Short mmCIF file of C-alpha atoms in Angstrom, two decimals:
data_model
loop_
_atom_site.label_atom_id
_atom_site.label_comp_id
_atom_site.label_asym_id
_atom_site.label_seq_id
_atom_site.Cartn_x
_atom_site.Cartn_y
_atom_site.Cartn_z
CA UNK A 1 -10.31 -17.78 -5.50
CA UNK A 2 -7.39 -20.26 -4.76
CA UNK A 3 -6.22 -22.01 -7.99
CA UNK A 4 -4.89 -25.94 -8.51
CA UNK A 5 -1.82 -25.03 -10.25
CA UNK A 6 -1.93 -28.30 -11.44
CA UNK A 7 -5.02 -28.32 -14.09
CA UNK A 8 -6.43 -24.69 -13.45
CA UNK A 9 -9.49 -26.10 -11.05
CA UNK A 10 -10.95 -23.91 -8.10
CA UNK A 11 -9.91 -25.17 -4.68
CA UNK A 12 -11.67 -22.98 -3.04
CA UNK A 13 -13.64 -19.42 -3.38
CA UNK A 14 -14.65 -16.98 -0.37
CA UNK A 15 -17.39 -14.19 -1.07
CA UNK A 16 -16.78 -10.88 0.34
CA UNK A 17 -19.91 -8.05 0.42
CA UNK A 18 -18.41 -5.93 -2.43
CA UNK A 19 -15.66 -5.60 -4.68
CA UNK A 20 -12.69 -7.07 -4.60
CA UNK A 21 -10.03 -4.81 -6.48
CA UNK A 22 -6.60 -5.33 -4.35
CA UNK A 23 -4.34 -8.38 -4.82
CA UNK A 24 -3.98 -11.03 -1.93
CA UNK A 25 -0.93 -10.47 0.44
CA UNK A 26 0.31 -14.37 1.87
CA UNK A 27 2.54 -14.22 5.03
CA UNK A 28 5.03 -17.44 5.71
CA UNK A 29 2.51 -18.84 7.91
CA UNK A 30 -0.02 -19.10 4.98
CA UNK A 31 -2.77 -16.96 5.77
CA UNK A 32 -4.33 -14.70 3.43
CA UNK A 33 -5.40 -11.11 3.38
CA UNK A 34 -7.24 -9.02 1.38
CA UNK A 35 -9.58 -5.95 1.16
CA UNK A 36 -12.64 -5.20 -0.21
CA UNK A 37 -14.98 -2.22 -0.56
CA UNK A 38 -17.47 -3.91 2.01
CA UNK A 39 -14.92 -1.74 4.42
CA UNK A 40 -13.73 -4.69 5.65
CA UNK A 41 -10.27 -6.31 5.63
CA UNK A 42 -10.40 -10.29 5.80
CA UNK A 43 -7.65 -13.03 6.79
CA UNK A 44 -8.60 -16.43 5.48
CA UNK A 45 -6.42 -19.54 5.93
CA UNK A 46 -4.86 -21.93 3.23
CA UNK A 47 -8.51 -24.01 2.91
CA UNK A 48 -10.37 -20.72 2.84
CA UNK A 49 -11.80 -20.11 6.03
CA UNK A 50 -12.31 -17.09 7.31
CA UNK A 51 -10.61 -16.34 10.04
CA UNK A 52 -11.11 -12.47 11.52
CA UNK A 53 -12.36 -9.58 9.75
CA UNK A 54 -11.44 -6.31 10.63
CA UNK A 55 -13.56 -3.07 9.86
CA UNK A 56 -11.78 -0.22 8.42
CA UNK A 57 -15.20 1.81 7.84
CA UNK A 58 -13.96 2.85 4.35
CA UNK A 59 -13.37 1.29 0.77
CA UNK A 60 -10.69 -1.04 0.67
CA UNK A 61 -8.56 -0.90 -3.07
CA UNK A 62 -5.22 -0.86 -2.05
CA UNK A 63 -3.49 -4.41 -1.92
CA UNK A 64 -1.45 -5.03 2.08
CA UNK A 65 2.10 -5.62 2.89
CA UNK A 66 3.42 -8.12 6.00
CA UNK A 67 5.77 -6.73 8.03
CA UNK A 68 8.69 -8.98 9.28
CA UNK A 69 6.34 -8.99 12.46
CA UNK A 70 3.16 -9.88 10.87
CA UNK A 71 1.88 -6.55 11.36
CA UNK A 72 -0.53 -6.06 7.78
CA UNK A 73 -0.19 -2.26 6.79
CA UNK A 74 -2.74 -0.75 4.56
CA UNK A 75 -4.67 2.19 2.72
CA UNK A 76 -8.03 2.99 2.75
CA UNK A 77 -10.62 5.24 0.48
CA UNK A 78 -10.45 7.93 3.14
CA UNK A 79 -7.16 8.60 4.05
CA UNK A 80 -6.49 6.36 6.55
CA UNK A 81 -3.31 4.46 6.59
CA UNK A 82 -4.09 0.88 8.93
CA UNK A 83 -1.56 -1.07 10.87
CA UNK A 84 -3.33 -4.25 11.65
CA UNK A 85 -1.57 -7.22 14.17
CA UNK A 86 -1.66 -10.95 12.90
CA UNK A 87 -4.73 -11.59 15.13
CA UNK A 88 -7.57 -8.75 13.72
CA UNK A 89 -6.76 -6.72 16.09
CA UNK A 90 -5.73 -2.70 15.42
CA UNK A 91 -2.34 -1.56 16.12
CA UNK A 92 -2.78 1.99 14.88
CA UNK A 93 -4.13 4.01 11.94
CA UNK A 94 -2.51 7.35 11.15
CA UNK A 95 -4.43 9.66 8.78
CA UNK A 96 -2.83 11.68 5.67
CA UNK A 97 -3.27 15.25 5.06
CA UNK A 98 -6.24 17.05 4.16
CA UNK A 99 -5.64 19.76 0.66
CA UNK A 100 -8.34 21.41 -1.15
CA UNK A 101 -9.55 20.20 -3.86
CA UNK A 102 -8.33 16.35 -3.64
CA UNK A 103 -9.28 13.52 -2.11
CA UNK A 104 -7.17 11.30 0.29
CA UNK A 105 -8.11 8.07 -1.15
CA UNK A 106 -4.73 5.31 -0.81
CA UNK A 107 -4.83 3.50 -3.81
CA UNK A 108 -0.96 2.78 -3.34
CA UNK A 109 -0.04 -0.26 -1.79
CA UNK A 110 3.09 0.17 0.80
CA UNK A 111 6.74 -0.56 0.41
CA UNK A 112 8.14 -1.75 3.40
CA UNK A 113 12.13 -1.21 4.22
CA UNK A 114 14.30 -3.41 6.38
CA UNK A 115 14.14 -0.29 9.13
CA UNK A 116 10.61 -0.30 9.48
CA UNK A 117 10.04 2.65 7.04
CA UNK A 118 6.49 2.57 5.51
CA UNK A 119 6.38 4.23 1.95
CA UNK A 120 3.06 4.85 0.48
CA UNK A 121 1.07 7.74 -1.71
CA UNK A 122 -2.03 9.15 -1.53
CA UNK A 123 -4.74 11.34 -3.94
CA UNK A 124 -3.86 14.31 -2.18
CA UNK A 125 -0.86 14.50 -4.09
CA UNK A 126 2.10 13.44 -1.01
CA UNK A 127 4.44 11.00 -1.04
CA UNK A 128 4.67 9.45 2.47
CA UNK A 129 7.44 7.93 4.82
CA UNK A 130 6.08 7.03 8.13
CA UNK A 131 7.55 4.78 10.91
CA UNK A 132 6.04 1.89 13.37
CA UNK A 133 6.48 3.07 16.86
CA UNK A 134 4.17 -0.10 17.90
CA UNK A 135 1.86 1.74 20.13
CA UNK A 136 1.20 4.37 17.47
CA UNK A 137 2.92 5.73 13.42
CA UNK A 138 5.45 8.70 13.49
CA UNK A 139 5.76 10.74 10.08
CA UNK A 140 9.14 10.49 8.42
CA UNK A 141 8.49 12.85 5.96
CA UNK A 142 6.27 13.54 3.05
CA UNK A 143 6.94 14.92 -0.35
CA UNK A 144 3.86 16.85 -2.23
CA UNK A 145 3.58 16.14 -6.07
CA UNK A 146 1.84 17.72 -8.86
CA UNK A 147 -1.01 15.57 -8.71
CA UNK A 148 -2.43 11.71 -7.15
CA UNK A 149 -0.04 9.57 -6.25
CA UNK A 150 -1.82 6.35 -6.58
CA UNK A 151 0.77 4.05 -7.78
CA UNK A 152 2.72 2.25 -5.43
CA UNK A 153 6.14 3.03 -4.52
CA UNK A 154 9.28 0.76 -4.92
CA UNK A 155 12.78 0.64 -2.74
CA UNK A 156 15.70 1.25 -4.71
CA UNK A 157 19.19 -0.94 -4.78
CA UNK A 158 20.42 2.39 -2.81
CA UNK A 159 18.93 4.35 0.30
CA UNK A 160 16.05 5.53 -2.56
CA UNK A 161 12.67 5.16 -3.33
CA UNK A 162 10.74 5.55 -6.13
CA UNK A 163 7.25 7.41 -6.71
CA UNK A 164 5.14 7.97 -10.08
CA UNK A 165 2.04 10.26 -9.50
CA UNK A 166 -0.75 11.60 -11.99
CA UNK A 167 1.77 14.79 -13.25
CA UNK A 168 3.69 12.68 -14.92
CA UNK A 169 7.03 12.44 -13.14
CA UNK A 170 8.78 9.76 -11.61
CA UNK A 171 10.89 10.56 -8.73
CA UNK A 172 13.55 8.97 -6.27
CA UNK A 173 13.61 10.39 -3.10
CA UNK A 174 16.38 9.60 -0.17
CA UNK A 175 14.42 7.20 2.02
CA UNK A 176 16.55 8.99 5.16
CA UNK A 177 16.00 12.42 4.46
CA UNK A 178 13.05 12.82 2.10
CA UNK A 179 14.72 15.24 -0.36
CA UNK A 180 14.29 14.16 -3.63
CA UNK A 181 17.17 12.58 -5.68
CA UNK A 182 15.90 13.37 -9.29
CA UNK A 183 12.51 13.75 -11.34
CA UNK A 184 12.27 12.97 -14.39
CA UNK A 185 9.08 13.99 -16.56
CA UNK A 186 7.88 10.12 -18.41
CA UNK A 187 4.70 10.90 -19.34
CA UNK A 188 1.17 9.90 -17.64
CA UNK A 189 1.60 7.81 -15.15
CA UNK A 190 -1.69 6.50 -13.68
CA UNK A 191 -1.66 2.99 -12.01
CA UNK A 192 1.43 1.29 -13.02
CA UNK A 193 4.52 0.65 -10.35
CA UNK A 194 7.83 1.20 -11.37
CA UNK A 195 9.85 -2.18 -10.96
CA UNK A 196 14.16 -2.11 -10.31
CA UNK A 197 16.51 -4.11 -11.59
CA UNK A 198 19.33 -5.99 -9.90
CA UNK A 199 21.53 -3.18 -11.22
CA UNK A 200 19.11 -0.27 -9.70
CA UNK A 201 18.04 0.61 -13.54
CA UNK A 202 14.18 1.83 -13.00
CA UNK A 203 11.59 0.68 -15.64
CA UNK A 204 7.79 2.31 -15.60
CA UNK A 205 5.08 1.99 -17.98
CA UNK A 206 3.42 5.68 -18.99
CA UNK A 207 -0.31 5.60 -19.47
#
């Protein structure tokens, strides 16, 4: 739906095939993107029409993130991490880890650094850092929790970033070298995103 901020009156609606569970990402130009759980990923423009759709052949929950290229980065039910260009096209997908007894399902939405870093967790339990090469995605490093990781990650004031997963912790972990900073045990932590203050202080909301 787009909204008159005005009175509250739909502009416009679009209907995907499915569910729609992620929020909208908006790049400068105005376009629109969003996921569904038809498997596709859609880019509308400011009046609502569609403009490409691009299949990911999985569930789509996870919200997108713009590069400062245009590149669209995203998550799908399956594991795979997509790196879409501003036309439909596929840039490269790069596929988490497999571990017994979880699922690889990216509910996380990515942070994206000025560097070209791409932070993100998935149900099997890792935190991720993984980098654009263009032609394909590189793995930074990747940190293994106690449980999902299906919130999504923010960038600290410093070279940090910050991960809550399903055991309970939240964690800061050097962007550059992966090792982690600190964990501290806050309770369950299920969907919520920690947020960070001007002055770096870290607020999250335990389930």
């Amino acid at each position: 739906y787009a909204i008159n901020p005005a009175d509250g009156s739909k502009l416009w609606d679009y209907n995907a095939s499915s569910s729609i569970t992620s929020s909208p990402a908006i790049s400068s130009d105005g376009r629109i993107y969003f996921g569904s759980k038809d498997y596709f990923f859609y880019a509308l423009d400011s009046s609502g029409t569609k403009l490409w759709e691009y299949f990911a052949g999985q569930p789509i929950s996870a919200s997108a993130a713009i590069g400062q290229d245009g590149t669209i980065y995203f998550g799908d039910g399956n594991g795979t991490f997509h790196a879409v260009n501003p036309d439909g096209s596929e840039k490269w997908t790069y596929v988490v880890d497999d571990v017994t007894d979880t699922n690889k399902s990216i509910l996380s939405s990515p942070a994206l650094d000025l560097f070209g870093s791409i932070y993100f967790g998935s149900g099997n339990g890792y935190c991720y850092s993984i980098a654009d090469n263009d032609t394909n995605a590189s793995l930074n490093w990747k940190v293994l929790t106690g449980d999902r990781v299906d919130a999504s990650p923010v960038l600290g004031t410093g070279n940090e970033v910050f991960f809550v997963s399903r055991d309970g912790y939240l964690r800061s972990i050097d962007t550059i070298t992966g090792i982690s900073n600190w964990e501290n045990l806050v309770g369950d932590v299920f969907y919520s995103s920690p947020a960070v203050d001007s002055n770096g202080r870290v607020y999250v909301v335990a389930y």
